[in-house]
PDB file of C-alpha atoms and ligand atoms in Angstrom:
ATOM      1  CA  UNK T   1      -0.570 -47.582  17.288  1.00 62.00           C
ATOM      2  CA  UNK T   2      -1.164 -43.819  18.561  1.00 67.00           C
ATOM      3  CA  UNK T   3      -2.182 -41.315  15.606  1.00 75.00           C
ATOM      4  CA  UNK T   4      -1.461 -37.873  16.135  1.00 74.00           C
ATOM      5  CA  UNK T   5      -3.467 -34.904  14.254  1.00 73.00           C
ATOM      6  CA  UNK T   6      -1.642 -32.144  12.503  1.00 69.00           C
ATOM      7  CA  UNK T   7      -2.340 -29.704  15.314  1.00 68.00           C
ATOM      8  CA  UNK T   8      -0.456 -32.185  17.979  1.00 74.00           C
ATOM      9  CA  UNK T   9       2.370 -32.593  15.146  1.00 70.00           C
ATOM     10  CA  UNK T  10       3.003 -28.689  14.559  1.00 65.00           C
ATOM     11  CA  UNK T  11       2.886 -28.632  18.360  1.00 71.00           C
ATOM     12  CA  UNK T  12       5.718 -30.847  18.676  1.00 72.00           C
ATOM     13  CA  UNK T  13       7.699 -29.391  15.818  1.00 66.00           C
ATOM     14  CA  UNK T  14       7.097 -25.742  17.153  1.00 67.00           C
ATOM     15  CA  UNK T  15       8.448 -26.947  20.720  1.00 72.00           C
ATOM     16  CA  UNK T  16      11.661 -28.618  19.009  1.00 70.00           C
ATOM     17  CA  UNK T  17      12.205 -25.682  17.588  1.00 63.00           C
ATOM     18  CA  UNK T  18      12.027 -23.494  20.712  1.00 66.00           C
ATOM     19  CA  UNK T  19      13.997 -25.954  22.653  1.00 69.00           C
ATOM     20  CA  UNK T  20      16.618 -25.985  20.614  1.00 70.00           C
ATOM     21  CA  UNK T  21      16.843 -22.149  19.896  1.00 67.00           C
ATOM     22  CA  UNK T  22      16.061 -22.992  16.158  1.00 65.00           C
ATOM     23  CA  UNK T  23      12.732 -20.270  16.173  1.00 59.00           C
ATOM     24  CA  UNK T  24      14.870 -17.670  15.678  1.00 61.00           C
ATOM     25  CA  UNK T  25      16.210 -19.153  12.467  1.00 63.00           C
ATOM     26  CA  UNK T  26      13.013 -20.386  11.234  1.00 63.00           C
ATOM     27  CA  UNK T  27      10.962 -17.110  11.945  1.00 58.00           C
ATOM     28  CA  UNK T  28      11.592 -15.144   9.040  1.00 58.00           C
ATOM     29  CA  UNK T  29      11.264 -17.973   6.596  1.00 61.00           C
ATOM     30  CA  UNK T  30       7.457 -18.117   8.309  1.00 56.00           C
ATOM     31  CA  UNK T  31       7.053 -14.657   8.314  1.00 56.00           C
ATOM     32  CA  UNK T  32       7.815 -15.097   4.526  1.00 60.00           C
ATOM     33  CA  UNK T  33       5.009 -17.525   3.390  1.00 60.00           C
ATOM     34  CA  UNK T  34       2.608 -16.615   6.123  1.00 56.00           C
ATOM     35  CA  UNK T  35       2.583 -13.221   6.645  1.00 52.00           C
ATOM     36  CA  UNK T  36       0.676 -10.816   9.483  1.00 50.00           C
ATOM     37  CA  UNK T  37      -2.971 -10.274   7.954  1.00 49.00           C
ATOM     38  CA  UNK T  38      -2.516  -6.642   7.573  1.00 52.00           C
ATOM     39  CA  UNK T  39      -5.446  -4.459   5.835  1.00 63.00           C
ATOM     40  CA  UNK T  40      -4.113  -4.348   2.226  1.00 74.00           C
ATOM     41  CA  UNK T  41      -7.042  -1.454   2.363  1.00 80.00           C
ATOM     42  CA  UNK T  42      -8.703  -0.158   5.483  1.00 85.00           C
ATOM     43  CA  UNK T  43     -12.629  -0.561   5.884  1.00 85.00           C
ATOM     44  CA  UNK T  44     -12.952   2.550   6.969  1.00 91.00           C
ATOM     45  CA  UNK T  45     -12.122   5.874   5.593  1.00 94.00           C
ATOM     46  CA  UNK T  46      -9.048   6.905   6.700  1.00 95.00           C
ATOM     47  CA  UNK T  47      -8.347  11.070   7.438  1.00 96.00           C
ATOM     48  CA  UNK T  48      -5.760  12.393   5.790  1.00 96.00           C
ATOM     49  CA  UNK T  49      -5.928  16.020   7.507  1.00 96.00           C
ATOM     50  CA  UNK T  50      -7.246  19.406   6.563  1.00 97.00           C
ATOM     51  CA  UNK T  51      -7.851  20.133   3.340  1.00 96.00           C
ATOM     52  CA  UNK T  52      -5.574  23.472   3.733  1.00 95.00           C
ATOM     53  CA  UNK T  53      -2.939  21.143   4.925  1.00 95.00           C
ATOM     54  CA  UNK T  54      -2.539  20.310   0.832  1.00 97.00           C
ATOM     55  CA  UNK T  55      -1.599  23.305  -1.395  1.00 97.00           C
ATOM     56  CA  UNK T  56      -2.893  23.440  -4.450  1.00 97.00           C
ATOM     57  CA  UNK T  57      -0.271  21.777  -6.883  1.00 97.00           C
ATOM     58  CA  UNK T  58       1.232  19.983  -4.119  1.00 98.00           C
ATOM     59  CA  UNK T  59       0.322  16.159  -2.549  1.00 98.00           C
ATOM     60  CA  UNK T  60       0.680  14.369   0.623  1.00 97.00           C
ATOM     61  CA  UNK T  61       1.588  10.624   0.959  1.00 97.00           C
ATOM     62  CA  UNK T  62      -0.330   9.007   3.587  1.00 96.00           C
ATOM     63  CA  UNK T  63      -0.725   5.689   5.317  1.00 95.00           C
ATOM     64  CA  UNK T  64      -3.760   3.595   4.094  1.00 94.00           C
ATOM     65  CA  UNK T  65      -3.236   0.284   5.207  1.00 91.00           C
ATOM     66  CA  UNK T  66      -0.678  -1.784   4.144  1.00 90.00           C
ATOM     67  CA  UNK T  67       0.119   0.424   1.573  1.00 93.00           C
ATOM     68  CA  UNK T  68       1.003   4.388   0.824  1.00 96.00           C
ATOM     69  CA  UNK T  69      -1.528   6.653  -0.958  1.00 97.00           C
ATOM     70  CA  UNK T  70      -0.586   9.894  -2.784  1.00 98.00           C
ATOM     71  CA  UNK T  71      -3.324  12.743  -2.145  1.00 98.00           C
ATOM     72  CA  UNK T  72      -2.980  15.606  -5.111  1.00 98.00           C
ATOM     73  CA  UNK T  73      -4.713  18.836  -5.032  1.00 97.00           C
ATOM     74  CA  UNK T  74      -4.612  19.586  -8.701  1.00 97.00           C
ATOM     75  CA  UNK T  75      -6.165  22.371 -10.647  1.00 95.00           C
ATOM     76  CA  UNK T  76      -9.232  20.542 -11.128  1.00 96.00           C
ATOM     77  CA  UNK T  77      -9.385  19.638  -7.389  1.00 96.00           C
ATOM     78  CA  UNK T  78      -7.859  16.442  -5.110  1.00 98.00           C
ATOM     79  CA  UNK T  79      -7.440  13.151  -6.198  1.00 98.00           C
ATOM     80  CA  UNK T  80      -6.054   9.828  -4.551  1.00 98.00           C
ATOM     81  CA  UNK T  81      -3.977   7.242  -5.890  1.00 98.00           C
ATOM     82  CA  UNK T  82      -2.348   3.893  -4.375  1.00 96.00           C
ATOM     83  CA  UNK T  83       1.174   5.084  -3.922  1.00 97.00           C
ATOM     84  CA  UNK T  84       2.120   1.755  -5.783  1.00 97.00           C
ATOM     85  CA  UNK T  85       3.165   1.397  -9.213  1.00 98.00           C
ATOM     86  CA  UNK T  86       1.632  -0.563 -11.163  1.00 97.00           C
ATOM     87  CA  UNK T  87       5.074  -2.044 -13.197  1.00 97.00           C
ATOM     88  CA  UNK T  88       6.651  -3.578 -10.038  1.00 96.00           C
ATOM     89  CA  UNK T  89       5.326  -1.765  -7.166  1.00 96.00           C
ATOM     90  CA  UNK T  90       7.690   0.946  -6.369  1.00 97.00           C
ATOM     91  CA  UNK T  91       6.388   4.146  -4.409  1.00 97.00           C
ATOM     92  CA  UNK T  92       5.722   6.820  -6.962  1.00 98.00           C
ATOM     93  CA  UNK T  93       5.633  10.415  -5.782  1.00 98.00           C
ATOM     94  CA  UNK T  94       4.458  13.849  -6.658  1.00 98.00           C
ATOM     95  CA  UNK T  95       6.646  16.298  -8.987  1.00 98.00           C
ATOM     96  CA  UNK T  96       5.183  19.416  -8.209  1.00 97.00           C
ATOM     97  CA  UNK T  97       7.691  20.655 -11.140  1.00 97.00           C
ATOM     98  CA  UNK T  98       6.452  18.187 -13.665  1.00 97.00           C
ATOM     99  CA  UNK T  99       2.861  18.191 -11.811  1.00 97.00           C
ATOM    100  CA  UNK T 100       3.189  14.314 -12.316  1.00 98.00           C
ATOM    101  CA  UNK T 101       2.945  11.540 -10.502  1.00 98.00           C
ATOM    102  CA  UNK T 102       6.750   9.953 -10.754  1.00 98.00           C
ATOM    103  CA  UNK T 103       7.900   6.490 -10.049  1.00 98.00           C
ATOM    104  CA  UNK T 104      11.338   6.834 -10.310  1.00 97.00           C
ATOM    105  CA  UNK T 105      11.950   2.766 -10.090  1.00 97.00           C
ATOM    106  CA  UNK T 106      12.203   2.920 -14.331  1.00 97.00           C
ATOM    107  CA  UNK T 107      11.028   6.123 -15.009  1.00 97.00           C
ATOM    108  CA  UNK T 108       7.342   5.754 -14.963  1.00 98.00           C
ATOM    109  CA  UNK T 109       4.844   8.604 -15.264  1.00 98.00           C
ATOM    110  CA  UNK T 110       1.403   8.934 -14.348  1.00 98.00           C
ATOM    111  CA  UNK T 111      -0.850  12.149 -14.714  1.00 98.00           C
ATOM    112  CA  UNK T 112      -3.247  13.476 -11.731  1.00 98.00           C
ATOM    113  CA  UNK T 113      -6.421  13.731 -13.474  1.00 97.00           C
ATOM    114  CA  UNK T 114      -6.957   9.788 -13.406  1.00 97.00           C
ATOM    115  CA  UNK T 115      -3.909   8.366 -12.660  1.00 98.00           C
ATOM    116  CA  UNK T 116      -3.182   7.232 -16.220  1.00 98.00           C
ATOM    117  CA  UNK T 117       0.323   6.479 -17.683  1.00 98.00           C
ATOM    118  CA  UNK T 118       1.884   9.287 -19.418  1.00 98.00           C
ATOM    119  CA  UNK T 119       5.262   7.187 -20.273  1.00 98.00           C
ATOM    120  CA  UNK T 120       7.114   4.511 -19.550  1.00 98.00           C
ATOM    121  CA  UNK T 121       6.959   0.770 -18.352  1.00 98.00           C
ATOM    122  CA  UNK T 122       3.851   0.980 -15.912  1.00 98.00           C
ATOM    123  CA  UNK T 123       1.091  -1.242 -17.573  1.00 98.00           C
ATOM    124  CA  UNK T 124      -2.281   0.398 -16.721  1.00 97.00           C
ATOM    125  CA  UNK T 125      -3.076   3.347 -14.902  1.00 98.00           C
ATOM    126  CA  UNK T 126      -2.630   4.059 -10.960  1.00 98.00           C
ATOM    127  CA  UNK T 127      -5.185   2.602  -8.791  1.00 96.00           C
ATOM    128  CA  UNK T 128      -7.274   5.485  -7.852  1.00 97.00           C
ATOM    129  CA  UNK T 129      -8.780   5.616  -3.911  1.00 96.00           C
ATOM    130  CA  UNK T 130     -12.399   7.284  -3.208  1.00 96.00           C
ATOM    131  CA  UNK T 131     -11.946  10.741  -1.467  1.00 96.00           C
ATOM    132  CA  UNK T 132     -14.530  12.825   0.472  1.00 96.00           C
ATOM    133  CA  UNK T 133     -14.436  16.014   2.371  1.00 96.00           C
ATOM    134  CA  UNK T 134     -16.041  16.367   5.359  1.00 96.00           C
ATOM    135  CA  UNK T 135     -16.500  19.989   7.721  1.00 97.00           C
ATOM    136  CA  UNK T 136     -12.849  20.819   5.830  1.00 96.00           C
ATOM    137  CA  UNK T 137     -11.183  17.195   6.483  1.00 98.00           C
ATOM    138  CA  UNK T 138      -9.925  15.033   3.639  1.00 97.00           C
ATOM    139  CA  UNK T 139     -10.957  11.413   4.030  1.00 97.00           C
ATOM    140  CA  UNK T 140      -9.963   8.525   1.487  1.00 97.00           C
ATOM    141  CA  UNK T 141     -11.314   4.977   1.216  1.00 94.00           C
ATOM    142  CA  UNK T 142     -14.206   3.175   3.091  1.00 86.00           C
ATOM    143  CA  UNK T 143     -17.764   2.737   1.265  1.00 60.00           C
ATOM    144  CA  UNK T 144     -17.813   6.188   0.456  1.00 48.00           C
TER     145      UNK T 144
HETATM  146  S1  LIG Q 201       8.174   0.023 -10.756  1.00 67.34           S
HETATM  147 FE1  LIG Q 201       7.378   1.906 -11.421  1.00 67.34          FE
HETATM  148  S2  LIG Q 201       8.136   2.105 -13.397  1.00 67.34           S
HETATM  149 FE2  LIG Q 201       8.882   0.212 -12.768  1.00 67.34          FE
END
């Protein structure tokens, strides 16, 4: 009797699949359990822009990796924040009204100093995201 290994059976099943125009079907249901590897935070710092391109009192969300980061330029200078909530991960953003950080999934709000929780059902404060300035340019993450 012929014993096949795992890799020659997942061949076999991944060609039955494609012959018979089942891949299709079965692709997002992959895509569910195994998802892309994508950076859930980059290695490297990541530019955000000038630091002009920020008024003060206002905030910029940016890419940074798989996820958004808010980028505040409060009174007492800029901060960054994983754009996440930390209840059940809807994007917050910045009320430059309030001068909060809003998540408007249940009405969660965060303050800029540190990201804490001001009200509502968020469980601990925002995750906060090194920032450096360098010649003028706002850079967040990496080792810094
Ligand atoms: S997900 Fe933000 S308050 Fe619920």
């Amino acid at each position: 009797m012929t014993s096949i290994t795992r890799r020659d059976f997942l061949k076999i099943i991944k060609q039955i699949l494609a012959a018979t125009g089942l891949t299709a079907l079965f692709s997002p249901v992959v895509a569910f359990f195994y998802p892309p590897s994508l950076e859930e935070t980059p290695a490297d710092p990541v530019l955000v822009g000038a630091v002009d391109d920020i008024p003060q009192g206002e905030a910029l969300t940016v890419a940074f990796g798989r996820y958004p980061a808010l980028v505040i330029n409060t009174e007492q200078g800029l901060r960054a924040y994983s754009a996440v909530c930390t209840h059940f991960a809807c994007l917050v953003d910045w009320d430059a009204g309030l001068e909060q950080i809003v998540c408007p999934c249940h009405e969660g709000y965060f303050e800029p100093l540190e990201g804490g929780v001001i009200s509502g059902p968020p469980p601990s404060p925002l995750e906060s995201i090194p920032l450096e300035i360098v010649d003028g340019e706002i850079y967040i993450g990496g080792a810094s």
